[in-house]
Amino acid sequence: MYAVDDRYKDTSHHSGQIKITVRHIKDPEKIEIIVEDNGIGIDEDRYAAFCTVDTDFKRAKGGKGVGRLFWLDAFSSIVIESYYMEGDTSHRRCLSFELKNKDQITDAIIDQKFRTLSGIGTSIRFKGIRIEEYSKYFPKRQDTFLRYFGAHFISEFLTGSCPEITVDIDGKLSRYPEQISSLVVGNPMKTGEFELDDFGKLEIVGFTCDKAASTGLEGSHQLHLLAHGRTVETRKIDNLLGVESLTRDDKDDLVFHGCLSGAYLDSRVNEGRTAFNLPESILKEITRKCVDEIKIKLIPDQVKAYKGRRKERFEDFVKSYPIYGFDSTDAQLDRLPIHAKTPEDFASGLVKYQIRNDEDRQRRIELVIDALDRAEDIPENFTKSIIEAAEGIQNSERLALAQHVVRRKLVLEILEKLLLRLRRQEGKSDNFQLEKTLHSLFVPMNVRGDDPTECESRSHDLWMIDERLAFTRAFSSDKRLDQILKSDASDDRPDVVIWDFAVGMGVIDPWAGEDAVDISKPLSKVLIIEFKRPMRKSYPKAEDQIERQIVKYLSQLKGNELESFGRKRIRIAQDCIFHCFVVADIVGDLEEQLSSWETTANGEGRIRRLGGNYQGTIEVIQWQDLVNDAWQRNASTLFAAGLKRGIIK
C-alpha cells in the first residue's frame, strides 16, 4: 500500500493494484503466498532502507522497520522481484531473503518471471511456514484468512480509500475494498477531533454497515483502534452502545463500525503493529469514553429511540415483578448498564440495590425499636423516624403484595384459558394430556410435599381451592395409597390427599416450622381432592359414582397410619373428619347422580354429609365456580395492586 501511495499519490485508490495469491492454504509446508503491487518498486533508496535493520525510512507512516524480520522468522523461502525507474530507465531487481548468520540478502536468479502484474512494481513470494509456532496458528480456511485480513485493514476498506486488492485463495477470488465498502450504508460519520483527559486529541470515523460486516467478529458493533492508519485492535462495543441494531436510509438491522485514531495510539503501538503497549484497564477506559462520544455525536437519535423502548420494557417488567419498583423508573434505569433490556438483565442488575434497600430499611426499623427499649429521653426527631420506618414497612409490604398478586393473577388466567381449551377440545385425542396439565397447575403430579429432595413438590397452587392450603406441605399428589399408608395393598390413586391443611382449625401449630404435624396425636382432619375433566358427561361404571369412589378412599385411610417421608407414622383417628372436594362440571350422568344432594350456598355446587362410619362432607364444586371464588377472594389484593381480572374470550 505504501509503495502504491508513493507512486500514485492522491490517485492511488484509482490507479493502484495489489494482488495476493495463496496456494495450498491447508498445508503449512507447501503453502505459497505471492504479494504483488504496481507501486514504486524497490529503487536504490528503498533497497538501502531494506538492507538496514530498524530503519526509520517509513517512520512518518508508522513503519517500524522490522516487518521483514517477521518474514524471516515465519517463512522458509522468500524471493523478491521488483521493477523500478531510475530516471527514464526501467530496472529489475531480484533477491532472496534468508535466515542465516550473514548475507541474509543475496541476488536471486529467477529463470521465469512470476509476476502477473505488468510494468513497474514489486512481487514477493513466501513459501513454507518455517516453525510450528506459526503453522499452528496460521488460518487454514479461506473465510478465517479473509476475516483476519479484512480486520487489519478495516479502516481503508470501509472508506474505500485504498488501492484495488484481489485475494486469490486456491482459485477463490475476493476483492477489496469492495468486499467491505459495499456493506456500508450511507456516508461516513465523523466526530471531528475531541480531547480526552490523559489521552489527548482523538477522532472517530463511524460507519453504518450491513451486519455481514461483523461476520467472524465477536459481537455486532465494533470499535477499531488504529495506529498510523492500520487496525491494531478491534473491540466489541455492544454492551457499551446498548442499541441492538441501527436504522439508516430505510434499512434496518444494521451495525456500527467506528475507526478510532489519534497521536496517543500512534505512539503506543508495538513494533509489529499487532498490539498497543498499554494495560487493559487503559484500553477499556479509552473505549468506554469514545463510545460515549459516539452516542452523543454520531447516533444520538438512535440512542434516544433505544432508551425509549428500553424504558417501556422496564415498565412492563415492573408490572410483572413489582418488587423491583422500589424507586422511580429513571433512577432504576440509571443503576443498570445501558445494554440491560431483558427481564433477566433488569433483575440481575437491580437485585443488589434491592438487598441494600431492604437492609437500610431494616436497620432504620431496628434503631427505632432500640430507641423505644432504652430508658433515655426520646429525641426530637423521633416522630419523623417512626413515620419513615412505618412508610418503609408499608412500601415493602405493598411491593411484596403486588408481586404475590401478579403471580396469582397469571395462574388464574392460565386456569381459565386451560378450562376454555378443554371445553373446546371435548372428545379430542389431546384431552388426556390437557387433563394432566390441569392437575399439575394445582399441584405437581406423583410427588409428596413432605419430601425435601423434591424441590418441585414445594411449589403448588392449592390456594385456588382453599386459601388455607396455600402453605401446606404434608400432602401426596397422584400417589398410590400403598405408597403413603403403612398397611395397605391398594393401588388406588387419589388425586390429592392433605393432612396439614387446616392451620386455622387447630390441626397443627403454625409456629412449629417444618415438623408442624404433631405425630403424637392422631390426625383429626384429612382433606381429599378429586379432579374430574371439565364437561365430562359420562360416568357409566359403578366405580364412577362419586360417593362410592370417595368412601373407598376413606375406608383405607380411617384408622390406618400415614407414613411420612421421614418414616414417621401419623395415626389417622377413628373419628377423623374428612373434608372431600370433587371439582367437576355437573352435567350429564353427574347431574342425575347428584340430584338428591343438597345444593351449596351459591346454588351451583352440591354437598352431602358423610354418614355411618365416616364423619365429614363431600362437596362437588363446579369448575367455573372454583375460578370465580378464587378471583373473588383475591379481589381486594388485586385492586390494591392496581390489577383487575382478565377477560377470557
XYZ file of C-alpha atoms in Angstrom:
649
model
C 0.000 0.000 0.000
C 2.822 2.405 0.844
C 4.534 1.577 -2.451
C 1.344 2.385 -4.366
C 0.851 5.601 -2.376
C 4.441 6.656 -3.127
C 3.905 6.154 -6.839
C 0.374 7.466 -7.421
C -0.051 9.907 -4.513
C -3.666 11.121 -4.283
C -4.892 8.846 -7.097
C -3.599 5.608 -5.562
C -7.107 4.332 -4.803
C -7.960 4.652 -8.523
C -4.682 3.625 -10.141
C -3.153 1.237 -7.627
C -3.377 -2.532 -7.858
C -2.427 -5.217 -5.363
C -2.852 -8.952 -5.808
C -2.419 -11.615 -3.131
C -2.282 -15.221 -4.290
C -2.397 -18.073 -1.747
C -1.804 -21.683 -2.731
C -2.060 -24.818 -0.534
C -3.530 -22.888 2.365
C -4.252 -26.075 4.331
C -0.664 -27.362 4.147
C 1.835 -25.197 6.092
C 4.847 -26.934 4.492
C 3.658 -26.383 0.908
C 1.929 -23.053 1.343
C 2.900 -20.323 -1.136
C 1.863 -16.690 -0.850
C 2.623 -14.120 -3.555
C 2.016 -10.426 -2.851
C 2.236 -8.182 -5.938
C 1.762 -4.460 -6.479
C 2.153 -1.846 -9.209
C 3.800 0.536 -6.787
C 7.053 2.497 -6.981
C 9.314 -0.533 -6.772
C 12.458 -1.128 -4.730
C 14.692 1.624 -6.050
C 18.156 2.387 -4.665
C 16.909 4.397 -1.682
C 14.343 1.825 -0.755
C 16.802 -1.022 -1.206
C 19.244 0.721 1.119
C 16.498 1.047 3.718
C 15.554 -2.612 3.226
C 19.120 -3.610 3.987
C 19.180 -1.555 7.201
C 17.804 -3.027 10.430
C 15.445 -0.755 12.384
C 15.330 1.857 9.637
C 13.209 4.968 10.042
C 12.554 5.196 6.290
C 8.760 4.813 6.790
C 8.641 6.198 10.318
C 6.327 9.055 9.281
C 3.787 6.489 8.100
C 4.130 4.345 11.197
C 6.531 1.811 9.720
C 8.894 0.460 12.371
C 11.420 -1.095 10.027
C 11.086 -4.583 11.493
C 8.352 -6.158 9.367
C 10.785 -8.073 7.182
C 12.322 -9.629 10.299
C 8.980 -11.315 10.948
C 9.121 -12.672 7.397
C 12.414 -14.359 8.168
C 11.086 -15.857 11.338
C 7.951 -17.220 9.700
C 8.790 -18.456 6.181
C 11.299 -20.961 4.800
C 11.819 -19.182 1.474
C 11.381 -15.531 0.465
C 12.086 -14.274 -3.057
C 11.607 -10.683 -4.243
C 11.324 -9.378 -7.802
C 10.969 -5.640 -8.331
C 10.830 -3.292 -11.320
C 11.596 0.385 -10.734
C 12.584 3.517 -12.640
C 15.908 5.340 -12.426
C 15.440 8.450 -14.494
C 13.846 7.297 -17.714
C 15.221 3.768 -17.475
C 13.432 0.693 -16.072
C 15.436 -1.637 -13.859
C 14.816 -5.098 -12.437
C 15.996 -6.295 -9.013
C 15.747 -9.918 -7.860
C 16.875 -11.095 -4.462
C 16.477 -13.859 -1.926
C 15.969 -13.161 1.753
C 17.162 -15.917 4.057
C 17.548 -16.567 7.787
C 21.271 -17.104 8.408
C 24.134 -15.545 10.317
C 25.375 -13.378 7.429
C 24.488 -12.461 3.843
C 20.774 -12.672 4.535
C 20.093 -10.729 1.319
C 21.533 -12.290 -1.835
C 20.954 -11.837 -5.527
C 18.455 -14.299 -6.932
C 18.322 -15.757 -10.374
C 14.747 -16.102 -11.488
C 14.527 -18.031 -14.730
C 10.844 -17.491 -15.182
C 9.124 -14.275 -14.231
C 6.414 -14.971 -11.639
C 4.823 -11.531 -11.651
C 1.340 -11.314 -13.154
C 1.041 -7.525 -12.799
C 2.979 -5.945 -15.661
C 5.197 -2.894 -15.542
C 6.676 -1.119 -12.535
C 6.076 -2.767 -9.182
C 7.137 -5.496 -6.824
C 6.247 -9.106 -6.105
C 7.257 -11.064 -3.016
C 6.899 -14.854 -2.855
C 6.768 -16.576 0.550
C 6.950 -20.374 0.662
C 6.575 -22.859 3.518
C 5.885 -21.872 7.109
C 9.144 -22.486 8.928
C 8.238 -23.453 12.502
C 5.280 -24.952 14.346
C 4.707 -21.837 16.436
C 3.489 -20.112 13.248
C 1.927 -23.040 11.408
C -0.254 -23.904 14.411
C -1.999 -20.542 14.297
C -1.916 -19.747 10.586
C -5.515 -19.761 9.228
C -6.209 -22.858 7.167
C -9.599 -21.790 5.782
C -10.426 -19.088 3.284
C -13.037 -17.416 5.499
C -10.670 -17.296 8.502
C -7.840 -15.863 6.396
C -10.121 -13.165 4.978
C -11.506 -12.330 8.412
C -8.043 -11.520 9.774
C -7.051 -9.739 6.586
C -10.231 -7.659 6.477
C -9.996 -6.686 10.141
C -6.392 -5.458 9.852
C -7.210 -3.009 7.043
C -10.815 -2.298 8.057
C -10.400 1.485 8.089
C -9.141 1.628 4.472
C -11.752 -0.874 3.347
C -14.653 0.934 4.995
C -13.698 4.295 3.475
C -12.799 2.772 0.120
C -9.596 4.844 0.154
C -7.146 2.053 -0.674
C -6.000 0.539 -3.992
C -7.912 -2.304 -5.575
C -6.827 -5.536 -3.853
C -7.570 -9.003 -5.201
C -7.143 -12.011 -2.910
C -6.959 -15.381 -4.684
C -7.035 -18.322 -2.269
C -6.709 -21.614 -4.134
C -8.709 -20.195 -7.030
C -11.415 -18.432 -4.996
C -11.360 -14.680 -5.560
C -12.286 -11.860 -3.195
C -11.974 -8.161 -3.999
C -11.252 -5.323 -1.630
C -12.256 -2.730 -0.623
C -15.457 -3.717 -2.439
C -15.888 -6.742 -0.166
C -16.231 -4.399 2.829
C -17.147 -0.957 1.442
C -20.197 -2.411 -0.338
C -21.606 -3.202 3.109
C -21.516 0.456 4.184
C -24.918 2.169 4.251
C -24.848 5.951 3.876
C -21.891 8.276 4.206
C -19.265 8.085 6.947
C -19.956 9.984 10.172
C -17.195 11.973 11.850
C -16.890 13.191 15.402
C -14.179 15.642 14.500
C -11.276 15.981 16.887
C -12.181 15.758 20.561
C -9.934 15.732 23.581
C -9.980 13.272 26.455
C -8.091 13.814 29.675
C -4.823 11.853 29.650
C -5.350 10.674 26.061
C -5.080 13.869 24.056
C -6.839 14.556 20.782
C -8.702 11.661 19.195
C -11.076 11.268 16.263
C -13.671 8.668 15.301
C -14.994 7.969 11.833
C -18.191 5.937 12.087
C -19.844 3.665 9.541
C -23.300 2.145 9.480
C -22.960 -1.273 7.871
C -24.876 -4.343 6.908
C -24.493 -6.909 9.693
C -22.349 -9.045 7.344
C -19.538 -6.548 8.076
C -19.279 -8.123 11.538
C -19.164 -11.705 10.294
C -16.461 -13.595 12.125
C -16.064 -10.877 14.741
C -17.261 -11.203 18.304
C -20.430 -9.142 18.707
C -22.188 -6.813 16.289
C -20.963 -3.266 16.911
C -17.207 -2.687 16.705
C -14.647 -0.036 17.566
C -11.399 -0.392 15.637
C -8.381 1.116 17.381
C -5.949 2.320 14.717
C -2.290 3.275 14.773
C -0.902 5.083 11.708
C -3.988 4.154 9.708
C -3.854 0.406 10.421
C -6.217 -1.503 12.683
C -4.283 -2.787 15.670
C -7.162 -3.996 17.813
C -10.915 -4.419 17.366
C -13.232 -4.216 20.373
C -16.840 -5.339 20.667
C -18.919 -2.410 21.972
C -22.412 -3.957 22.014
C -22.779 -3.658 25.788
C -21.446 -0.099 25.854
C -23.501 1.125 22.921
C -26.654 -0.622 24.132
C -28.510 -0.229 20.828
C -29.420 -3.640 19.406
C -29.268 -2.507 15.778
C -29.207 0.704 13.751
C -31.516 2.058 11.058
C -30.415 4.240 8.159
C -31.662 5.094 4.670
C -34.778 2.916 5.166
C -32.592 -0.069 6.066
C -32.632 -1.655 9.490
C -30.795 -4.394 11.366
C -27.533 -2.524 10.703
C -24.357 -2.478 12.794
C -21.898 0.233 13.773
C -18.184 0.208 12.957
C -16.046 3.026 14.277
C -12.400 3.763 13.469
C -10.565 5.497 16.308
C -7.276 7.259 15.675
C -5.003 9.730 17.427
C -1.404 10.539 18.272
C -1.762 8.846 21.667
C -2.415 5.489 19.964
C 0.192 6.040 17.212
C 2.928 6.474 19.800
C 1.969 3.430 21.851
C 1.799 0.589 19.331
C 4.314 -2.248 19.319
C 6.879 -2.771 16.543
C 4.757 -5.244 14.654
C 1.630 -3.092 14.965
C -0.163 -6.096 16.455
C -0.898 -4.656 19.924
C -0.724 -1.497 21.977
C 1.806 -1.055 24.748
C -0.987 -0.184 27.149
C -2.583 -2.037 30.074
C -6.047 -3.481 29.545
C -7.573 -1.034 32.032
C -6.425 1.942 29.923
C -7.762 0.404 26.690
C -11.105 -0.221 28.385
C -11.254 3.368 29.629
C -10.456 4.766 26.173
C -13.090 2.511 24.615
C -15.762 3.471 27.150
C -15.158 7.211 26.788
C -15.074 7.000 22.998
C -18.365 5.105 22.899
C -19.879 7.950 24.926
C -18.704 10.320 22.176
C -20.251 8.036 19.532
C -23.613 8.033 21.299
C -23.649 11.811 21.672
C -22.182 12.902 18.339
C -22.845 10.152 15.776
C -26.052 8.275 16.651
C -27.977 10.432 19.185
C -31.403 9.794 17.610
C -30.903 6.034 17.568
C -29.767 6.057 21.195
C -32.791 8.160 22.197
C -35.167 5.739 20.445
C -33.447 2.763 22.082
C -33.733 4.334 25.536
C -37.459 4.916 24.921
C -38.011 1.246 24.017
C -35.878 0.161 26.953
C -37.913 2.290 29.342
C -41.151 0.710 28.079
C -39.677 -2.768 28.570
C -38.613 -1.884 32.090
C -42.065 -0.551 32.984
C -43.614 -3.787 31.681
C -41.054 -5.725 33.726
C -42.038 -3.868 36.917
C -45.706 -4.646 36.255
C -44.836 -8.340 36.284
C -42.232 -8.072 39.062
C -43.348 -5.179 41.292
C -40.701 -5.787 43.966
C -38.222 -4.087 41.605
C -40.302 -0.908 41.596
C -38.743 0.349 44.844
C -37.568 3.563 43.122
C -38.548 5.705 40.134
C -38.147 4.247 36.652
C -35.436 6.742 35.684
C -33.500 6.110 38.900
C -33.646 2.350 38.360
C -32.534 2.603 34.730
C -29.579 4.770 35.776
C -28.476 1.903 38.024
C -28.499 -0.556 35.147
C -25.900 -0.942 32.385
C -27.075 0.550 29.094
C -27.275 -2.896 27.442
C -29.718 -4.247 30.053
C -33.002 -4.726 28.214
C -34.489 -8.094 29.224
C -36.246 -9.137 32.453
C -33.191 -11.231 33.369
C -30.907 -8.229 32.771
C -33.122 -5.950 34.872
C -33.445 -8.404 37.751
C -29.748 -9.311 37.935
C -28.748 -5.646 37.739
C -31.127 -4.446 40.467
C -31.047 -7.277 42.975
C -28.045 -5.848 44.832
C -29.803 -2.471 45.145
C -32.942 -4.233 46.357
C -30.907 -6.008 49.048
C -29.265 -2.745 50.089
C -32.641 -1.024 50.205
C -34.108 -3.789 52.388
C -31.075 -3.781 54.687
C -31.229 0.000 55.087
C -34.933 -0.152 55.920
C -34.322 -2.969 58.392
C -31.542 -1.003 60.061
C -33.731 2.088 60.477
C -36.525 -0.010 61.988
C -34.110 -1.647 64.415
C -32.871 1.793 65.512
C -36.457 2.834 66.243
C -37.089 -0.342 68.257
C -33.814 0.160 70.132
C -34.764 3.742 70.974
C -38.108 2.566 72.363
C -36.353 -0.029 74.528
C -33.933 2.476 76.058
C -34.953 4.492 79.072
C -33.376 7.617 77.646
C -35.358 10.662 76.577
C -36.916 10.365 73.174
C -35.050 12.596 70.644
C -36.871 15.449 68.948
C -36.821 13.797 65.519
C -38.236 10.527 66.869
C -41.694 11.103 65.385
C -40.147 11.585 61.988
C -38.138 8.375 62.421
C -41.282 6.442 63.362
C -43.141 7.779 60.326
C -40.242 6.941 57.986
C -39.938 3.433 59.444
C -43.671 2.855 59.019
C -43.568 4.140 55.446
C -40.641 1.800 54.705
C -42.569 -1.190 56.041
C -45.708 -0.190 54.130
C -43.792 0.294 50.881
C -42.035 -3.049 51.245
C -45.338 -4.725 52.074
C -47.011 -3.106 49.068
C -44.285 -4.299 46.659
C -44.271 -7.825 48.092
C -48.070 -7.958 47.937
C -48.066 -6.736 44.340
C -45.530 -9.422 43.386
C -47.660 -12.062 45.092
C -50.857 -10.854 43.435
C -49.346 -10.609 39.944
C -48.389 -14.262 40.129
C -51.809 -15.310 41.384
C -53.465 -13.331 38.611
C -51.379 -15.110 35.985
C -52.163 -18.532 37.468
C -55.908 -17.824 37.442
C -55.760 -16.563 33.858
C -53.934 -19.742 32.821
C -56.570 -21.842 34.589
C -59.411 -20.073 32.781
C -57.725 -20.431 29.396
C -56.993 -24.099 30.052
C -60.614 -24.775 31.000
C -61.762 -22.986 27.864
C -59.413 -25.085 25.755
C -60.625 -28.314 27.353
C -64.232 -27.427 26.671
C -63.454 -26.616 23.049
C -61.464 -29.843 22.687
C -64.180 -32.064 24.156
C -63.734 -35.616 22.898
C -60.425 -34.926 21.118
C -57.269 -37.007 21.447
C -55.205 -34.489 23.419
C -57.760 -34.276 26.223
C -55.845 -36.659 28.454
C -52.701 -34.540 28.159
C -54.699 -31.402 28.936
C -56.267 -33.084 31.989
C -52.791 -33.877 33.345
C -51.816 -30.261 32.719
C -54.865 -29.094 34.642
C -53.973 -31.275 37.634
C -50.343 -30.105 37.506
C -51.446 -26.483 37.528
C -52.828 -27.005 41.027
C -50.077 -29.292 42.264
C -47.300 -31.356 40.581
C -48.257 -34.972 39.918
C -46.687 -38.033 41.540
C -44.966 -36.100 44.336
C -45.069 -35.852 48.116
C -44.985 -32.427 49.665
C -43.064 -33.652 52.708
C -40.199 -34.973 50.580
C -37.371 -32.415 50.967
C -35.491 -33.907 47.997
C -38.294 -32.979 45.589
C -37.987 -29.219 45.175
C -40.909 -29.103 42.762
C -43.241 -30.532 45.399
C -42.721 -27.409 47.468
C -44.445 -25.275 44.856
C -48.180 -25.594 44.295
C -51.307 -23.502 43.863
C -53.795 -25.320 46.078
C -54.912 -21.904 47.360
C -57.235 -21.863 44.331
C -59.336 -24.458 46.151
C -58.966 -23.112 49.692
C -56.771 -20.261 50.977
C -55.832 -22.383 53.999
C -53.943 -24.704 51.655
C -51.533 -22.006 50.404
C -48.608 -23.167 52.553
C -49.442 -26.816 53.085
C -46.521 -29.220 52.896
C -47.879 -32.568 54.097
C -49.690 -33.918 51.065
C -49.455 -36.515 48.339
C -50.400 -35.906 44.721
C -51.344 -38.789 42.424
C -49.543 -41.293 44.672
C -50.773 -44.846 45.206
C -52.242 -45.386 48.667
C -49.873 -48.265 49.326
C -47.027 -45.733 48.985
C -48.301 -43.420 51.701
C -50.076 -45.811 54.112
C -48.347 -48.220 56.466
C -50.547 -51.216 55.783
C -52.458 -51.151 52.562
C -52.031 -53.037 49.315
C -54.347 -50.761 47.313
C -53.122 -49.239 44.084
C -55.859 -46.582 44.158
C -54.582 -43.069 43.409
C -56.491 -40.188 44.987
C -55.643 -37.000 43.112
C -54.630 -35.164 46.291
C -54.572 -36.198 49.969
C -53.691 -33.471 52.509
C -53.129 -33.899 56.211
C -51.972 -30.475 57.427
C -54.458 -28.270 55.617
C -56.358 -26.696 58.478
C -53.770 -24.398 60.071
C -56.550 -22.197 61.386
C -58.520 -25.134 62.800
C -56.025 -26.328 65.381
C -54.731 -29.316 63.453
C -51.147 -28.012 63.621
C -49.196 -25.356 65.419
C -48.445 -22.699 62.753
C -45.278 -21.650 64.608
C -43.797 -25.130 64.785
C -41.871 -24.982 61.477
C -41.315 -27.872 59.077
C -42.319 -30.577 61.567
C -45.573 -28.844 62.377
C -47.692 -32.001 62.392
C -47.944 -33.344 65.960
C -47.458 -37.074 65.326
C -48.107 -37.911 68.969
C -51.810 -37.357 68.390
C -53.978 -38.998 65.739
C -54.982 -36.846 62.794
C -58.442 -35.470 63.391
C -58.882 -33.900 59.936
C -57.870 -35.011 56.441
C -58.702 -33.417 53.109
C -59.156 -35.261 49.800
C -59.414 -33.591 46.376
C -60.527 -35.243 43.151
C -60.383 -33.516 39.751
C -62.846 -34.547 37.021
C -62.409 -33.468 33.427
C -64.364 -30.303 32.616
C -67.554 -31.020 30.633
C -67.297 -34.754 31.318
C -70.813 -36.125 30.850
C -70.402 -39.886 31.110
C -69.949 -41.744 34.444
C -71.231 -45.191 33.367
C -69.445 -47.584 35.771
C -70.251 -48.297 39.387
C -66.825 -47.103 40.449
C -67.588 -43.817 38.687
C -70.107 -42.989 41.391
C -68.622 -40.010 43.237
C -69.696 -41.138 46.706
C -68.582 -44.736 46.110
C -65.125 -43.597 44.968
C -64.648 -41.283 47.965
C -65.862 -43.837 50.516
C -63.431 -46.398 49.081
C -60.579 -43.990 49.825
C -61.917 -43.291 53.326
C -62.165 -46.979 54.187
C -58.454 -47.345 53.549
C -57.459 -44.148 55.351
C -59.543 -44.359 58.502
C -57.727 -45.967 61.416
C -54.618 -46.503 59.290
C -51.239 -44.827 59.624
C -49.728 -42.353 57.194
C -46.050 -42.939 56.698
C -44.409 -39.530 56.401
C -41.282 -39.040 54.357
C -39.012 -39.391 57.406
C -40.589 -42.778 58.194
C -42.564 -41.171 60.967
C -46.007 -42.694 61.339
C -49.026 -40.496 61.813
C -52.188 -42.230 63.008
C -55.494 -41.322 61.443
C -58.090 -41.160 64.183
C -61.158 -43.419 64.112
C -63.297 -40.284 64.428
C -61.281 -38.328 61.834
C -63.306 -35.718 59.959
C -62.820 -35.987 56.203
C -63.275 -32.903 54.035
C -63.684 -34.208 50.498
C -63.821 -31.971 47.434
C -64.651 -33.045 43.898
C -64.046 -30.424 41.202
C -66.238 -31.171 38.187
C -68.885 -29.821 35.841
C -72.312 -31.033 36.971
C -73.636 -32.168 33.596
C -74.804 -35.452 32.039
C -74.662 -38.526 34.290
C -73.245 -36.491 37.180
C -76.232 -34.179 37.248
C -78.539 -37.170 37.765
C -76.133 -38.816 40.222
C -76.163 -35.724 42.459
C -79.854 -34.933 42.082
C -80.643 -35.918 45.680
C -77.745 -33.961 47.188
C -78.142 -30.574 48.818
C -77.080 -27.513 46.897
C -74.255 -25.325 48.182
C -74.800 -21.731 49.311
C -74.404 -20.322 45.795
C -76.901 -22.839 44.396
C -74.419 -24.199 41.856
C -72.440 -26.863 43.728
C -73.610 -29.955 45.611
C -72.821 -31.183 49.106
C -73.581 -34.279 51.190
C -72.725 -35.171 54.726
C -70.968 -38.463 55.231
C -72.860 -40.933 57.355
C -72.406 -44.290 59.008
C -68.761 -44.968 59.817
C -67.460 -41.671 58.462
C -67.633 -38.051 59.548
C -67.305 -35.088 57.248
C -68.657 -33.931 53.911
C -68.294 -34.433 50.184
C -68.627 -31.192 48.247
C -68.790 -31.009 44.464
C -67.537 -27.660 43.152
C -68.137 -26.652 39.565
C -65.025 -25.579 37.703
C -66.223 -22.081 36.900
C -67.378 -21.557 40.474
C -63.921 -22.527 41.719
C -62.363 -19.946 39.372
C -64.879 -17.226 40.278
C -64.431 -17.842 44.014
C -60.637 -17.645 43.676
C -60.933 -14.346 41.786
C -63.306 -13.007 44.399
C -61.078 -13.978 47.328
C -58.210 -12.116 45.689
C -60.254 -9.127 44.515
C -59.141 -6.759 47.271
C -55.438 -7.501 46.791
C -55.796 -7.225 43.004
C -57.391 -3.826 43.473
C -54.664 -2.747 45.907
C -52.009 -3.727 43.357
C -53.794 -1.821 40.564
C -54.736 -5.023 38.711
C -58.007 -6.466 37.513
C -59.371 -9.760 36.328
C -58.520 -10.588 32.759
C -61.324 -11.102 30.238
C -61.227 -14.593 28.749
C -62.804 -14.956 25.325
